[in-house]
Amino acid sequence: MKKGLLRFALTLMLPVGIQAATLEAVPVDTYRPLKAAEAESLGEGFEAAWLARLGEALGSDISLLDAPEKGQLRFGKLGSGAAYYSSEIGALAASKAGPADWAGLAGKPFCVTTGSPHAELIAARFGGVARIYSSAAQALIGLKLGECQAVVGERVLLQQIAELPEWRRYDRLLPALEYPRLTLRVTTADAALQQRIEQIVASPEGQDALAEVTQHWIDEVAFQAYVLADTLDCH
């Protein structure tokens, strides 16, 4: 009830033109950090869910487009704007046979999701060989299949995966890479709209909404990985 009243109050604070408009949002890159399934479209995942919540607070529908030349909102790996996702880089390896540190990936394959900015970084810094998967869940299963020595992604996801009982043989977290930290943002050329977005995201209610959506999609990645593992066990 309180969240509903907050969204209503925020909507009343906006100019009528912004309330009535449908905003279009476009990604600036191909990386979807919490993509749970291979067939998951841009309009079905983590960022779509969060942008929908942002739209409620703004009093506007937000539709996602693939055309980069269009759209009032841009989101993804940007240098400025309101941050909606941020994490240290992490890696998860087998408990006993996996590498103990990042240097152990030299010349070895590591699993990573399509479009991940980590692939080039780990290859250049530690000599690892990237093996690309179409979703975070599939990258995780690549580790269980022995297709890589570690799965590389955001620590905010991998730390929770490591705590699950079904991952007890694959729960070694390599030391976090504090820099560079991956931060994804949303921005717009409309200064007034950008200010409202930043106010909403920075508010306690905005942070709660973002944490709720993020946790839902971490859980969804974990569930899809569980389903894939269960399918493999049945064969």
Coordinates of C-alpha atoms in Angstrom, one line a residue:
M1 CA 0.0 0.0 0.0
K2 CA 2.8 2.4 0.9
K3 CA 4.6 1.7 -2.4
G4 CA 1.5 2.4 -4.3
L5 CA 1.0 5.7 -2.6
L6 CA 4.6 6.7 -3.2
R7 CA 4.3 6.0 -6.9
F8 CA 1.1 8.0 -7.1
A9 CA 2.7 10.9 -5.3
L10 CA 5.7 10.8 -7.6
T11 CA 3.4 10.8 -10.6
L12 CA 1.6 13.9 -9.3
M13 CA 4.9 15.8 -9.1
L14 CA 5.6 15.4 -12.8
P15 CA 4.5 17.7 -15.6
V16 CA 1.4 16.4 -17.4
G17 CA 3.4 15.9 -20.6
I18 CA 5.8 13.5 -19.0
Q19 CA 3.0 11.6 -17.2
A20 CA 1.1 10.9 -20.5
A21 CA 4.1 10.1 -22.7
T22 CA 5.4 6.6 -23.4
L23 CA 9.2 6.6 -23.1
E24 CA 11.3 4.5 -25.3
A25 CA 14.5 2.9 -23.9
V26 CA 17.4 1.4 -25.9
P27 CA 20.4 -0.6 -24.8
V28 CA 23.9 0.8 -25.6
D29 CA 25.5 -2.7 -25.7
T30 CA 24.5 -6.4 -25.9
Y31 CA 25.4 -7.4 -22.3
R32 CA 22.5 -8.5 -20.1
P33 CA 24.0 -9.2 -16.7
L34 CA 21.3 -11.4 -15.2
K35 CA 20.0 -13.1 -18.3
A36 CA 18.5 -16.3 -17.0
A37 CA 17.6 -18.2 -20.2
E38 CA 18.8 -18.5 -23.8
A39 CA 15.5 -17.6 -25.3
E40 CA 14.9 -14.6 -23.0
S41 CA 14.1 -11.5 -25.0
L42 CA 15.2 -8.0 -24.1
G43 CA 11.6 -7.2 -23.0
E44 CA 11.5 -10.1 -20.6
G45 CA 14.5 -9.8 -18.4
F46 CA 16.0 -8.0 -15.5
E47 CA 16.4 -4.6 -17.1
A48 CA 12.9 -4.7 -18.5
A49 CA 11.5 -5.5 -15.1
W50 CA 13.4 -2.6 -13.5
L51 CA 12.5 -0.1 -16.2
A52 CA 8.8 -1.0 -15.8
R53 CA 9.1 -0.1 -12.0
L54 CA 10.9 3.1 -13.0
G55 CA 8.1 3.9 -15.4
E56 CA 5.5 3.4 -12.7
A57 CA 7.4 6.0 -10.5
L58 CA 7.7 8.4 -13.4
G59 CA 4.0 7.9 -14.4
S60 CA 5.0 6.8 -17.9
D61 CA 5.1 3.5 -19.7
I62 CA 8.6 2.5 -20.8
S63 CA 9.0 0.4 -24.0
L64 CA 12.2 -1.3 -24.9
L65 CA 13.6 -0.9 -28.4
D66 CA 16.5 -2.6 -30.2
A67 CA 17.1 0.4 -32.5
P68 CA 20.0 2.4 -31.0
E69 CA 19.2 5.6 -33.0
K70 CA 15.8 5.9 -31.3
G71 CA 14.6 6.3 -27.8
Q72 CA 14.7 9.0 -25.1
L73 CA 16.4 6.7 -22.6
R74 CA 19.7 4.8 -23.0
F75 CA 20.9 2.1 -20.7
G76 CA 23.9 -0.1 -20.2
K77 CA 27.6 0.5 -19.7
L78 CA 27.6 4.3 -19.7
G79 CA 30.0 6.7 -18.2
S80 CA 27.3 8.8 -16.5
G81 CA 23.7 8.6 -15.5
A82 CA 21.6 6.9 -12.7
A83 CA 23.2 3.6 -11.7
Y84 CA 20.8 0.6 -11.7
Y85 CA 23.4 -2.3 -11.4
S86 CA 26.9 -2.3 -9.9
S87 CA 29.2 -5.1 -8.8
E88 CA 32.7 -6.2 -8.4
I89 CA 33.9 -8.8 -10.9
G90 CA 33.9 -12.4 -9.5
A91 CA 34.7 -15.9 -10.5
L92 CA 33.3 -19.2 -9.3
A93 CA 35.4 -22.4 -9.5
A94 CA 35.2 -26.1 -8.5
S95 CA 35.8 -26.5 -4.7
K96 CA 38.8 -28.8 -4.9
A97 CA 40.1 -29.0 -8.5
G98 CA 39.5 -25.4 -9.5
P99 CA 42.0 -22.5 -9.5
A100 CA 42.8 -20.8 -6.2
D101 CA 43.4 -17.4 -7.7
W102 CA 43.0 -15.5 -11.0
A103 CA 46.5 -16.3 -12.1
G104 CA 45.4 -20.0 -12.3
L105 CA 43.3 -19.1 -15.3
A106 CA 46.4 -18.5 -17.5
G107 CA 45.9 -20.5 -20.7
K108 CA 42.7 -22.0 -19.3
P109 CA 39.1 -21.6 -20.5
F110 CA 36.6 -19.6 -18.4
C111 CA 32.8 -19.4 -19.0
V112 CA 31.3 -16.0 -19.6
T113 CA 28.0 -14.6 -20.9
T114 CA 27.6 -13.1 -24.4
G115 CA 28.6 -9.4 -24.5
S116 CA 30.3 -9.5 -21.1
P117 CA 32.9 -6.8 -20.7
H118 CA 34.8 -9.3 -18.5
A119 CA 35.8 -11.6 -21.3
E120 CA 38.4 -9.2 -22.8
L121 CA 39.6 -8.0 -19.4
I122 CA 40.3 -11.5 -18.0
A123 CA 41.9 -12.6 -21.2
A124 CA 44.2 -9.6 -21.3
R125 CA 45.0 -9.4 -17.6
F126 CA 45.4 -13.1 -16.7
G127 CA 45.7 -14.9 -20.0
G128 CA 42.4 -16.8 -19.7
V129 CA 40.5 -18.1 -22.7
A130 CA 36.9 -17.0 -22.9
R131 CA 34.2 -19.5 -23.7
I132 CA 31.0 -17.7 -24.5
Y133 CA 27.5 -18.7 -23.4
S134 CA 24.1 -17.2 -24.3
S135 CA 22.9 -16.7 -20.7
A136 CA 24.2 -16.5 -17.2
A137 CA 22.6 -19.9 -16.3
Q138 CA 24.2 -21.6 -19.2
A139 CA 27.6 -20.2 -18.3
L140 CA 27.2 -21.6 -14.8
I141 CA 26.3 -25.0 -16.2
G142 CA 29.4 -24.8 -18.4
L143 CA 31.5 -25.0 -15.2
K144 CA 29.6 -28.1 -13.9
L145 CA 30.2 -29.8 -17.3
G146 CA 33.9 -29.1 -17.0
E147 CA 33.9 -26.9 -20.1
C148 CA 35.8 -24.2 -18.2
Q149 CA 37.9 -23.7 -15.1
A150 CA 35.7 -21.0 -13.7
V151 CA 32.6 -19.0 -14.5
V152 CA 33.3 -15.2 -14.6
G153 CA 30.6 -12.7 -13.9
E154 CA 29.4 -10.2 -11.2
R155 CA 30.2 -11.2 -7.6
V156 CA 26.7 -10.0 -6.6
L157 CA 25.3 -13.1 -8.5
L158 CA 28.1 -15.6 -8.0
Q159 CA 28.3 -15.1 -4.2
Q160 CA 24.7 -16.2 -3.9
I161 CA 25.1 -19.1 -6.2
A162 CA 28.1 -20.4 -4.1
E163 CA 25.8 -20.5 -1.1
L164 CA 23.3 -22.9 -2.6
P165 CA 23.6 -26.5 -1.6
E166 CA 23.5 -27.8 -5.2
W167 CA 26.7 -25.8 -5.8
R168 CA 28.7 -27.2 -2.8
R169 CA 31.2 -28.8 -5.2
Y170 CA 31.5 -25.6 -7.2
D171 CA 31.6 -23.0 -4.4
R172 CA 35.1 -21.6 -4.5
L173 CA 35.0 -17.8 -5.1
L174 CA 38.1 -16.3 -6.4
P175 CA 39.1 -12.9 -4.7
A176 CA 36.9 -10.1 -6.0
L177 CA 38.4 -7.7 -8.6
E178 CA 37.4 -4.4 -7.0
Y179 CA 38.6 -2.5 -10.1
P180 CA 37.2 -2.1 -12.6
R181 CA 33.8 -2.3 -11.1
L182 CA 31.0 -3.0 -13.5
T183 CA 28.3 -0.3 -13.2
L184 CA 25.3 0.0 -15.6
R185 CA 23.4 3.2 -15.9
V186 CA 20.4 4.9 -17.5
T187 CA 20.5 8.3 -19.0
T188 CA 18.5 10.8 -21.1
A189 CA 19.2 14.0 -23.0
D190 CA 16.2 15.6 -21.2
A191 CA 17.7 17.3 -18.2
A192 CA 14.5 17.5 -16.2
L193 CA 13.7 13.9 -16.8
Q194 CA 17.2 12.8 -15.9
Q195 CA 16.9 14.7 -12.6
R196 CA 13.7 12.9 -11.8
I197 CA 15.2 9.5 -12.6
E198 CA 18.2 10.2 -10.4
Q199 CA 15.9 11.3 -7.6
I200 CA 13.8 8.2 -7.9
V201 CA 16.8 5.8 -8.1
A202 CA 18.5 7.5 -5.1
S203 CA 15.4 7.5 -2.9
P204 CA 15.0 4.7 -0.3
E205 CA 11.9 3.5 -2.1
G206 CA 13.8 3.4 -5.4
Q207 CA 16.7 1.5 -3.9
D208 CA 14.2 -1.0 -2.3
A209 CA 12.5 -1.5 -5.7
L210 CA 15.8 -2.0 -7.4
A211 CA 17.0 -4.5 -4.8
E212 CA 13.8 -6.4 -5.1
V213 CA 14.0 -6.7 -8.9
T214 CA 17.7 -7.5 -8.8
Q215 CA 17.1 -10.3 -6.2
H216 CA 14.2 -11.7 -8.3
W217 CA 16.5 -12.1 -11.3
I218 CA 19.4 -13.5 -9.3
D219 CA 16.9 -16.1 -8.1
E220 CA 15.7 -16.7 -11.6
V221 CA 19.3 -17.3 -12.9
A222 CA 19.8 -19.8 -10.0
F223 CA 16.5 -21.5 -10.8
Q224 CA 17.3 -21.8 -14.6
A225 CA 20.7 -23.2 -13.7
Y226 CA 19.1 -25.7 -11.4
V227 CA 16.7 -26.8 -14.2
L228 CA 19.5 -27.2 -16.7
A229 CA 21.5 -29.2 -14.2
D230 CA 18.5 -31.4 -13.4
T231 CA 18.0 -32.0 -17.1
L232 CA 21.7 -33.1 -17.5
D233 CA 21.4 -35.4 -14.5
C234 CA 18.4 -37.2 -16.1
H235 CA 20.5 -38.2 -19.2

